[in-house]
Amino acid sequence: MGAALLAVGVALIALESPPVAALRETLFDGYQRLMPRVRSSAPVVIVDIDERSLDSRGQWPWPRNLTAELVRAISRAGPAAIGLDVLFVEPDRSVAGADAALAQAVQGAKVVLGIAGIDYRDRRFPHPPRAAPVRSSGQRALPLRQFDGQLQSRPEIDSAAAGRGLITTDSPDRIIRRIPLVARIGEVIVPALAVEMVRIATGTQELRIDDRGGERVDLGVGSTSIPIQSDGTLHVYFGPHDVQRFVSAEEVLSGKAAAELFRDKFVLVGLSGLGLLDFQATPLGERIPGVEVHAQILEQIFDGTYLRRPTGAAWTEAALLALVGVVFIVFVPAARPWTSFVLLAAALLALAAAGILAFMAGLLLNVTAPALAAAAVFAAMLGATFAEADRQRRRLREAQARLAGELEAARRIQMGLLPAPRTIFAGQTGFALEALLEPARMVGGDFYDCFMVDENRLFLVVGDVSGKGLPASLFMALSKSLLKSIALRSRSDPGALLMLANAEICRDNAESFFVTAFAGLLDVRSGALAFCNAGHEPPIACRPGGVPERLEHSGGPPLCVLEGFEYPSAHRVLEAGEWLCVLTDGVTEAMNAAGEFYGAARLHAVLKPLASAAPDAVVGAVLTDVRKFTGTTQQSDDLTLLCVRWNGAAASAR
């Protein structure tokens, strides 16, 4: 999905679709607002036919003899060139000879008249205008703006002018961004008013168009080279509206304007009076008189500050998007969400910095479209990543549910392997036995077993496999089964039994588990107990009226630690009513929220008042106290208790 969006974004940018073009213009306007052009020189003066002039001399159009007087007043000051941003299309019938007077004033005064390009042929001007010759160095026909016809001044005035320049701004939008510096009217290439004024001021006979391929086109006027687009337009780099550019026409006509103000300057004559509607919107958010647009172009030419859309800019922008998009496609799925957003922010900041640095170098690079397209690719990749993560979570939940079901089944099987003393010994009077196992997880490594090996002897064992969870439970089942099988076959003392079990269990121990175990063989007629401790927690014995005591016995290491070890047996004769409690370290090492262990001392304190209690009471009291001690702390280890009480010879005989 991200790759498809990336391909679409690259295509839209490379082909400069209308949405991309709109974004581009908005971005370039933002650049100009952020860094407007600063006037470093003042080569232009605008003689403004403003409200004050109209109030003093009458409404526009003025009689041509008054305009002639204005031109002569400017010309006497010795300007570099005079540009008239006005048209004298119709004859002046207000004063006889007015057109001739204006033509006489224009004659020899370095005056450039304005020409307006139109999209139809006006019958008053059936022929293309006269213009300076243009020499092109390229082989291709440049896609210059084409006008079918023009509006220009009366022939007698036009023939007296030194040059003619296009005053049509011809912007497709309401905001002036680009101005044609050269355009075609019919088959004639006509320069803009500002360009023609530079030609007249420098005395250049012809213009040059140096076609360097792509968008690299230069317009040459003498020694001046102006970078333009292949369609002949110039991106106008606007500065703020400045009243210092303007001199009221009334000041000039009344002689109040100093001649030094115009000497060797480009002088533009234009209109700004209210009601004349010659105002243009700029990217800076201002509305300025149309004549000031030509003034700003002349300032750019004089200062050499240009904005240019570089050749292959659209492909450069598409390449930027492709680069950022590939980075997102590669890294977003593998990164954490906050890392992905940092990557997005870094990419957007890098694009913004690239655009600003390019603008400072006079290059117009559209980073908005790559940024938005990259954000779309990022969103798609992030969405796909979240969707994949959600799919993985669902699969994980399903797997967890299956595993939980399997573990629950394993728990039932494991617990089913453990005997239920109350059921299997329901008819026994010579002893009482209670046992309990609580795994720390669904399944565990603790186990116990108790069964009669013959009519008079009870075998009991409590074991603890190293580790927890499913692996330990599997090894626990193996160990328990082997111990029971060996006990039923050999019927020997516990030490010999554990030695045989050690040899058997070691054969099937690929994971190197070990098992602690306490095994005992109780003669229910006499109370004689033979037992062996293989690295297990010592059991606790308690006679009626006595105190609990640990049944110490250094029988040997845990099973599967030393092969061939000969485990010795120990013996004890239980008194009538004496009980023996065998437990795993899950009791003594139970931990509370403070990180404290339950410990042997607390266990003895709980068992002390239970010297004459039944096994189920002993097991229940220990379990209750352990739970009280740990509180809400998660159980850290399997917990197993087995308590057996010998009831005496008389009870056994019944």
XYZ file of C-alpha atoms in Angstrom:
654
model
C 0.000 0.000 0.000
C 2.811 2.412 0.918
C 4.677 1.578 -2.298
C 1.537 2.217 -4.378
C 0.968 5.589 -2.702
C 4.622 6.427 -3.249
C 4.349 5.656 -6.963
C 1.205 7.787 -7.299
C 2.838 10.659 -5.404
C 5.964 10.543 -7.580
C 3.823 10.593 -10.734
C 1.676 13.517 -9.520
C 4.739 15.572 -8.624
C 6.751 14.723 -11.738
C 3.810 15.573 -14.010
C 3.025 18.735 -11.998
C -0.692 18.053 -11.686
C -3.006 21.004 -10.855
C -3.161 20.193 -7.117
C 0.634 20.028 -7.006
C 0.903 23.305 -8.937
C -1.498 25.011 -6.512
C 0.526 23.774 -3.549
C 3.696 24.954 -5.252
C 2.420 28.506 -5.752
C 1.141 28.691 -2.173
C 4.519 27.543 -0.880
C 6.421 30.050 -3.017
C 4.139 32.814 -1.741
C 4.989 31.685 1.783
C 8.707 31.882 1.001
C 8.296 35.458 -0.203
C 6.330 36.458 2.854
C 8.964 34.882 5.063
C 11.897 36.429 3.155
C 10.694 39.366 1.006
C 13.166 41.029 -1.314
C 15.081 43.871 0.270
C 15.845 46.931 -1.889
C 19.613 47.279 -2.046
C 19.469 50.139 -4.581
C 16.938 52.600 -5.974
C 17.295 52.614 -9.779
C 13.599 53.327 -10.406
C 11.357 56.332 -9.825
C 7.625 56.135 -10.433
C 5.890 59.327 -11.537
C 2.467 58.616 -10.143
C -0.711 60.060 -11.597
C -2.316 59.923 -8.173
C -5.347 61.457 -6.541
C -3.509 64.717 -5.898
C -2.571 65.008 -9.602
C -6.118 64.215 -10.707
C -7.539 66.788 -8.316
C -5.174 69.464 -9.666
C -5.161 68.636 -13.393
C -8.498 66.951 -13.940
C -9.677 63.402 -14.411
C -7.883 60.888 -16.559
C -7.360 60.750 -19.516
C -5.583 64.067 -19.545
C -5.208 66.104 -22.718
C -2.147 64.782 -24.564
C -0.435 68.175 -24.460
C -0.484 67.915 -20.621
C 1.019 64.443 -20.823
C 3.599 65.861 -23.249
C 4.463 68.517 -20.691
C 4.975 65.790 -18.066
C 7.269 63.804 -20.418
C 9.329 66.902 -21.262
C 9.716 67.763 -17.580
C 11.053 64.293 -16.833
C 13.243 64.198 -19.956
C 14.969 67.481 -19.068
C 16.345 65.797 -15.918
C 18.334 63.260 -18.002
C 16.799 59.875 -17.020
C 18.269 56.595 -18.280
C 14.900 55.736 -19.869
C 11.250 56.662 -19.496
C 8.554 53.997 -19.555
C 4.898 54.917 -20.054
C 2.630 52.360 -18.426
C -0.343 53.935 -20.228
C -1.871 53.577 -23.687
C -2.900 56.313 -26.095
C -5.174 54.238 -28.304
C -7.797 56.811 -29.362
C -7.076 60.246 -30.881
C -7.249 63.210 -28.503
C -10.116 65.391 -29.689
C -10.073 67.725 -26.681
C -7.231 69.946 -27.941
C -6.129 70.416 -31.523
C -2.647 69.033 -32.202
C -2.407 67.308 -28.835
C -1.242 63.973 -30.352
C 1.438 65.783 -32.333
C 2.574 67.598 -29.199
C 2.948 64.295 -27.330
C 4.782 62.719 -30.298
C 7.137 65.716 -30.339
C 7.798 65.311 -26.583
C 8.461 61.612 -26.997
C 10.775 62.085 -29.959
C 14.411 61.611 -28.882
C 13.572 61.340 -25.183
C 14.375 57.595 -24.647
C 10.692 56.905 -24.139
C 9.334 53.359 -24.179
C 5.615 53.077 -24.884
C 3.449 50.352 -23.450
C 1.812 47.623 -25.531
C -1.044 45.477 -24.235
C -1.282 41.951 -25.666
C -4.814 40.676 -26.347
C -6.242 37.353 -27.511
C -7.921 38.779 -30.629
C -6.956 41.073 -33.475
C -8.075 44.660 -33.076
C -8.953 46.188 -36.460
C -7.235 49.440 -35.467
C -3.914 47.567 -35.224
C -3.948 44.921 -37.942
C -0.172 44.533 -38.061
C 2.220 43.236 -35.376
C 4.025 45.941 -33.406
C 7.536 47.086 -34.147
C 10.025 45.607 -31.712
C 13.765 45.236 -31.317
C 15.187 42.174 -33.080
C 15.624 39.058 -30.950
C 18.377 36.519 -31.638
C 17.882 32.998 -30.248
C 20.711 30.518 -29.747
C 18.494 27.456 -29.358
C 17.124 25.045 -31.930
C 13.741 24.530 -30.318
C 10.734 26.830 -30.493
C 10.220 28.105 -26.964
C 6.636 27.931 -25.656
C 6.353 31.721 -25.225
C 3.039 33.334 -24.379
C 1.164 33.923 -27.638
C -1.093 36.951 -28.206
C -3.154 37.234 -31.394
C -3.326 41.008 -31.300
C -2.363 44.120 -29.371
C -3.428 47.545 -28.202
C -0.860 50.304 -28.591
C -0.574 54.049 -28.906
C -1.550 56.096 -31.955
C 0.791 55.572 -34.947
C 2.221 59.115 -34.868
C 3.032 58.764 -31.160
C 4.286 55.207 -31.567
C 6.625 56.107 -34.421
C 8.268 58.785 -32.268
C 9.076 56.397 -29.376
C 12.510 54.878 -28.845
C 10.995 51.495 -27.981
C 7.898 49.526 -27.153
C 7.373 47.152 -24.230
C 4.675 44.732 -23.115
C 2.741 45.927 -20.082
C 0.389 42.931 -19.881
C 0.847 41.013 -16.636
C -1.296 38.130 -17.914
C -1.557 36.196 -14.639
C -3.980 33.219 -14.591
C -4.539 33.879 -10.889
C -5.584 36.988 -9.053
C -2.088 37.107 -7.561
C 0.794 38.324 -9.743
C 3.588 35.771 -9.513
C 5.110 35.539 -12.975
C 5.389 38.168 -15.694
C 6.214 37.445 -19.353
C 9.509 39.204 -20.101
C 9.203 38.152 -23.732
C 6.038 37.093 -25.548
C 4.804 36.690 -29.096
C 2.294 39.011 -30.707
C 1.613 37.321 -33.980
C 5.049 36.284 -35.193
C 6.918 39.098 -33.455
C 8.704 38.588 -30.130
C 8.031 41.596 -27.921
C 9.947 42.312 -24.682
C 8.346 43.500 -21.479
C 8.343 47.209 -20.653
C 11.141 46.809 -18.072
C 13.353 44.837 -20.485
C 12.875 47.364 -23.275
C 13.740 50.212 -20.916
C 17.032 48.453 -20.065
C 17.744 47.988 -23.771
C 17.112 51.648 -24.528
C 19.157 52.805 -21.528
C 22.143 50.642 -22.546
C 21.862 51.454 -26.240
C 21.620 47.754 -27.160
C 20.342 47.082 -30.671
C 19.040 43.536 -30.166
C 17.974 41.087 -27.496
C 19.363 37.581 -27.047
C 17.633 34.415 -25.923
C 20.188 31.844 -24.783
C 18.426 28.475 -24.673
C 20.450 26.111 -22.478
C 17.878 23.304 -22.480
C 15.032 22.485 -20.140
C 14.124 25.495 -18.034
C 17.595 27.019 -18.386
C 16.905 30.049 -20.567
C 18.589 33.448 -20.274
C 17.408 36.720 -21.756
C 20.382 38.890 -22.720
C 20.215 42.689 -22.841
C 23.681 43.987 -23.587
C 25.916 42.725 -20.786
C 22.923 41.914 -18.604
C 21.669 38.321 -18.467
C 18.238 37.680 -16.982
C 17.271 34.078 -16.067
C 13.766 33.326 -17.298
C 11.645 30.217 -17.646
C 11.342 28.450 -20.978
C 7.948 30.100 -21.520
C 9.596 33.528 -21.295
C 8.246 34.391 -17.839
C 10.085 35.701 -14.797
C 9.213 34.793 -11.221
C 8.893 38.230 -9.690
C 10.684 38.450 -6.351
C 8.521 41.020 -4.611
C 9.551 43.418 -1.927
C 7.090 45.376 0.205
C 5.243 48.331 -1.252
C 7.418 51.402 -0.723
C 6.153 54.992 -1.072
C 9.768 56.089 -1.545
C 9.504 54.785 -5.111
C 6.765 57.294 -5.966
C 6.733 60.977 -6.937
C 3.424 62.670 -7.618
C 2.950 63.812 -11.230
C 1.723 67.112 -9.798
C 5.143 67.615 -8.157
C 6.793 67.159 -11.555
C 4.353 69.390 -13.463
C 4.604 72.160 -10.892
C 8.397 72.023 -10.922
C 8.677 71.090 -7.268
C 10.403 67.768 -7.950
C 14.191 68.129 -8.071
C 15.869 67.161 -11.333
C 18.418 65.097 -9.413
C 15.575 62.750 -8.538
C 15.351 61.517 -12.154
C 18.903 61.814 -13.442
C 20.189 58.456 -14.769
C 17.160 56.679 -13.303
C 14.555 54.454 -14.872
C 11.405 56.568 -14.719
C 8.022 54.881 -14.964
C 4.862 56.870 -15.517
C 1.759 55.146 -14.238
C -1.610 55.490 -12.554
C -2.684 54.906 -8.974
C -5.631 57.269 -8.632
C -8.774 55.811 -7.107
C -11.236 54.551 -9.659
C -8.568 53.709 -12.238
C -8.498 50.062 -11.050
C -4.843 49.464 -11.913
C -3.943 47.560 -8.741
C -2.419 44.086 -8.528
C -2.258 41.561 -5.682
C 1.191 40.247 -4.757
C 2.319 37.135 -2.847
C 3.065 39.416 0.109
C -0.676 39.960 0.598
C -0.529 43.562 -0.669
C -2.310 45.317 -3.511
C 0.071 47.606 -5.339
C -0.298 49.823 -8.424
C 0.421 47.904 -11.629
C 3.261 50.283 -12.501
C 5.063 49.238 -9.304
C 5.243 45.653 -10.603
C 7.381 46.923 -13.516
C 9.454 48.930 -11.049
C 10.161 45.810 -8.957
C 11.201 43.891 -12.096
C 13.659 46.682 -12.957
C 15.042 46.551 -9.403
C 15.571 42.796 -9.731
C 17.400 43.259 -13.032
C 19.542 46.077 -11.635
C 20.392 44.195 -8.383
C 20.672 40.757 -10.001
C 18.298 39.100 -7.481
C 16.219 36.469 -9.249
C 13.979 33.540 -8.475
C 14.257 30.631 -10.812
C 12.596 27.260 -11.106
C 15.574 24.981 -11.851
C 15.584 22.554 -14.764
C 14.058 19.234 -13.757
C 12.721 20.703 -10.513
C 9.638 18.473 -10.659
C 11.827 15.373 -11.004
C 14.045 16.582 -8.176
C 10.977 16.941 -5.978
C 9.742 13.503 -7.068
C 13.176 12.085 -6.195
C 12.981 13.706 -2.738
C 9.593 12.065 -2.205
C 10.941 8.712 -3.426
C 13.903 8.949 -1.052
C 11.776 9.862 1.968
C 9.118 7.311 0.998
C 11.646 4.477 0.723
C 13.029 5.423 4.149
C 9.514 5.246 5.587
C 8.737 1.941 3.847
C 11.954 0.389 5.191
C 12.048 1.764 8.732
C 8.453 2.505 9.851
C 7.299 -1.154 10.015
C 10.343 -2.096 12.101
C 10.428 0.966 14.389
C 8.424 1.830 17.461
C 5.607 4.392 16.970
C 7.430 7.236 18.742
C 10.552 6.507 16.694
C 8.450 6.600 13.516
C 7.012 10.004 14.434
C 10.493 11.328 15.183
C 11.544 10.061 11.749
C 8.553 11.816 10.142
C 9.337 15.082 11.948
C 12.987 14.858 10.917
C 12.040 14.206 7.285
C 9.594 17.135 7.199
C 12.129 19.446 8.840
C 14.786 18.339 6.346
C 12.440 19.041 3.416
C 11.506 22.448 4.858
C 15.170 23.307 5.359
C 15.970 22.227 1.799
C 13.209 24.446 0.421
C 14.291 27.487 2.452
C 17.978 27.059 1.608
C 17.106 26.700 -2.075
C 14.983 29.875 -1.939
C 17.828 31.764 -0.295
C 19.963 30.689 -3.275
C 17.300 32.000 -5.686
C 15.900 28.557 -6.559
C 12.232 27.679 -6.249
C 11.942 24.144 -4.930
C 8.480 22.854 -4.090
C 8.831 20.737 -0.956
C 5.162 20.929 0.037
C 4.047 18.237 -2.385
C 6.850 15.816 -1.370
C 6.127 16.574 2.289
C 2.385 15.919 1.974
C 2.926 12.852 -0.182
C 5.569 11.593 2.253
C 3.140 12.153 5.131
C 0.528 10.147 3.214
C 3.049 7.337 2.657
C 3.989 7.526 6.347
C 0.329 7.357 7.386
C -0.241 4.407 5.060
C 2.808 2.588 6.367
C 1.929 3.372 9.975
C -1.644 2.225 9.373
C -0.384 -0.940 7.706
C 2.012 -1.465 10.603
C -0.790 -1.023 13.129
C -3.021 -3.337 11.094
C -0.267 -5.940 10.977
C 0.369 -5.468 14.698
C -3.355 -5.900 15.361
C -3.391 -9.024 13.193
C -0.373 -10.355 15.092
C -2.069 -9.519 18.405
C -5.161 -11.419 17.314
C -3.020 -14.361 16.291
C -1.130 -14.102 19.561
C -4.391 -13.999 21.521
C -5.604 -17.041 19.605
C -2.295 -18.787 20.241
C -2.458 -17.777 23.893
C -6.003 -19.088 24.101
C -4.905 -22.378 22.557
C -1.889 -22.513 24.848
C -4.038 -21.671 27.857
C -6.396 -24.470 26.893
C -3.508 -26.851 26.426
C -1.956 -25.762 29.729
C -5.280 -26.174 31.464
C -5.509 -29.676 30.034
C -1.905 -30.304 31.130
C -2.793 -29.020 34.597
C -5.749 -31.366 34.812
C -3.574 -34.261 33.666
C -0.796 -33.365 36.107
C -3.158 -32.962 39.010
C -4.831 -36.199 37.943
C -1.485 -37.971 38.351
C -1.466 -37.041 42.017
C -3.300 -39.393 44.367
C -6.223 -38.254 46.493
C -5.327 -39.551 49.990
C -8.807 -39.244 51.437
C -10.144 -41.501 48.690
C -7.465 -44.167 48.399
C -6.944 -44.449 52.183
C -10.570 -44.119 53.201
C -10.570 -47.516 55.002
C -7.219 -47.116 56.767
C -7.227 -46.722 60.558
C -3.529 -47.107 61.269
C -2.616 -43.734 59.792
C -4.086 -40.527 58.410
C -2.601 -38.656 55.466
C -3.302 -35.344 53.731
C -1.440 -33.793 50.782
C -1.668 -30.598 48.737
C 0.112 -29.203 45.649
C -0.314 -25.652 44.236
C 1.791 -24.912 41.122
C 3.193 -21.388 40.756
C 2.044 -21.500 37.123
C -0.564 -23.552 35.335
C 1.695 -26.571 35.740
C 4.766 -27.089 37.870
C 7.678 -29.332 38.838
C 6.608 -30.377 42.375
C 5.040 -33.766 42.942
C 4.036 -36.143 45.683
C 2.894 -39.729 45.811
C 1.620 -42.153 48.457
C 0.521 -45.758 48.080
C 0.706 -49.128 49.856
C 3.546 -51.314 48.583
C 2.010 -54.269 50.473
C -0.620 -54.751 53.157
C 1.473 -53.236 55.928
C 3.810 -50.690 54.379
C 3.016 -47.176 53.131
C 5.346 -45.557 50.613
C 5.386 -41.792 50.402
C 7.536 -39.387 48.392
C 7.666 -35.613 47.869
C 9.839 -34.236 45.030
C 10.798 -30.930 43.475
C 12.147 -30.696 39.892
C 14.521 -27.818 39.127
C 12.806 -25.127 37.077
C 9.153 -24.279 36.630
C 6.419 -24.426 34.084
C 5.763 -26.934 31.342
C 9.294 -28.402 30.984
C 9.504 -29.048 34.725
C 6.015 -30.589 34.720
C 7.000 -33.048 31.995
C 10.096 -34.094 33.907
C 8.026 -34.272 37.096
C 5.641 -36.777 35.434
C 8.605 -38.876 34.319
C 10.249 -38.817 37.746
C 7.057 -39.622 39.616
C 6.219 -42.536 37.325
C 9.702 -44.033 37.579
C 9.752 -43.668 41.366
C 6.412 -45.417 41.714
C 7.380 -48.176 39.304
C 10.679 -48.830 41.128
C 9.017 -48.718 44.556
C 6.401 -51.274 43.542
C 8.972 -53.567 41.923
C 11.854 -53.480 44.412
C 10.012 -52.961 47.723
C 13.450 -52.161 49.180
C 14.416 -49.459 51.643
C 14.150 -45.787 50.458
C 17.923 -45.341 50.003
C 18.249 -48.239 47.565
C 15.067 -47.150 45.853
C 16.447 -43.611 45.248
C 19.709 -45.077 43.932
C 17.774 -47.093 41.352
C 15.598 -44.088 40.506
C 18.714 -41.926 40.081
C 20.054 -44.331 37.462
C 16.740 -44.567 35.599
C 15.937 -40.834 35.551
C 19.445 -39.880 34.407
C 18.920 -41.852 31.196
C 16.104 -39.548 30.031
C 17.477 -36.165 31.121
C 18.547 -34.343 27.932
C 17.918 -30.929 29.562
C 20.034 -31.729 32.652
C 17.224 -31.299 35.193
C 17.735 -32.475 38.747
C 15.180 -33.595 41.340
C 15.194 -33.168 45.109
C 13.196 -35.893 46.827
C 12.225 -37.189 50.254
C 11.116 -40.816 50.234
C 9.774 -42.759 53.207
C 8.508 -46.256 53.942
C 6.189 -46.489 56.980
C 5.288 -49.779 58.643
C 1.713 -49.069 59.694
C 1.837 -51.860 62.336
C 4.848 -50.638 64.312
C 5.289 -47.028 63.279
C 8.808 -47.764 62.032
C 9.786 -45.238 59.377
C 12.704 -45.764 56.960
C 13.474 -42.665 54.947
C 16.043 -41.012 52.696
C 16.521 -37.338 51.811
C 18.044 -36.591 48.372
C 18.833 -32.896 48.699
C 15.270 -32.043 49.760
C 13.894 -29.660 52.388
C 14.053 -31.512 55.744
C 10.613 -32.656 56.905
C 9.198 -31.706 60.313
C 8.063 -34.258 62.862
C 6.001 -33.596 65.968
C 5.014 -35.995 68.783
C 1.771 -35.492 70.710
C 2.365 -32.763 73.269
C 5.834 -32.104 71.872
C 7.296 -29.398 69.705
C 7.972 -29.572 65.970
C 11.497 -30.644 65.041
C 13.324 -30.908 61.735
C 14.122 -34.434 60.692
C 17.717 -33.916 59.606
C 19.342 -36.509 57.390
C 22.319 -36.078 55.061
C 21.110 -38.636 52.602
C 22.817 -37.256 49.507
C 22.571 -34.888 46.575
C 19.490 -34.426 44.410
C 18.766 -37.073 41.844
C 20.568 -36.662 38.473
C 23.483 -34.792 40.060
C 25.842 -37.712 40.694
C 25.425 -40.961 38.792
C 25.866 -44.175 40.790
C 25.600 -42.436 44.175
C 24.612 -44.853 46.974
C 21.904 -43.197 49.021
C 21.785 -44.324 52.698
C 18.525 -44.792 54.577
C 17.715 -43.474 58.038
C 15.190 -44.800 60.557
C 12.769 -43.402 63.107
C 10.003 -45.027 65.089
C 6.915 -42.833 65.264
C 4.941 -42.631 68.470
C 1.207 -43.075 68.437
C -0.288 -39.758 67.275
C 3.025 -38.434 65.939
C 2.851 -36.721 62.544
C 5.434 -36.041 59.880
C 5.072 -33.010 57.552
C 7.053 -33.096 54.291
C 7.168 -29.884 52.260
C 8.972 -28.214 49.362
C 10.921 -24.949 49.461
C 7.864 -23.212 47.973
C 6.697 -22.922 51.610
C 9.825 -21.639 53.369
C 10.868 -19.448 50.427
C 7.469 -17.861 49.826
C 8.011 -14.094 49.447
C 5.902 -11.102 50.431
C 5.723 -7.636 48.825
C 8.697 -6.439 50.892
C 10.901 -9.199 49.481
C 10.994 -11.133 52.784
C 10.985 -14.949 52.935
C 8.430 -16.930 54.908
C 11.229 -18.908 56.592
C 11.511 -21.962 58.850
C 10.977 -19.989 62.078
C 7.509 -18.811 61.047
C 6.664 -22.318 59.870
C 7.617 -23.783 63.277
C 5.560 -21.083 64.992
C 2.498 -22.119 63.011
C 3.040 -25.842 63.619
C 3.808 -25.565 67.365
C 0.179 -25.452 68.573
C -0.754 -28.282 66.167
C 1.104 -31.122 67.951
C -2.088 -33.173 68.339
C -3.846 -31.975 65.184
C -4.974 -34.129 62.292
C -2.957 -33.988 59.025
C -5.649 -32.000 57.182
C -5.570 -29.364 59.961
C -1.770 -29.156 59.734
C -1.809 -28.738 55.955
C -4.661 -26.215 56.092
C -3.009 -24.099 58.808
C 0.312 -23.889 56.948
C -1.403 -22.996 53.639
C -3.547 -20.289 55.281
C -0.554 -18.689 56.992
C 1.556 -18.703 53.822
C -1.225 -16.952 51.909
C -1.623 -14.401 54.676
C 2.116 -13.721 54.578
C 2.413 -13.297 50.792
C -0.804 -11.288 50.415
C -1.309 -10.217 46.804
C 2.263 -11.053 45.810
C 2.412 -13.490 42.928
C 3.398 -17.000 43.933
C 7.063 -17.477 43.043
C 7.428 -21.259 43.368
C 5.382 -24.424 43.470
C 4.052 -25.223 46.943
C 3.651 -28.832 48.160
C 2.685 -30.209 51.575
C 2.250 -33.827 52.683
C 1.412 -34.701 56.279
C 1.082 -38.285 57.621
C 0.148 -39.269 61.217
C 0.642 -42.753 62.643
C -2.337 -43.583 64.825
C -0.651 -46.391 66.836
C -0.500 -50.176 66.928
C -3.974 -50.576 68.419
C -5.548 -48.553 65.641
C -3.601 -50.542 63.040
C -4.865 -53.841 64.470
C -8.522 -52.844 64.026
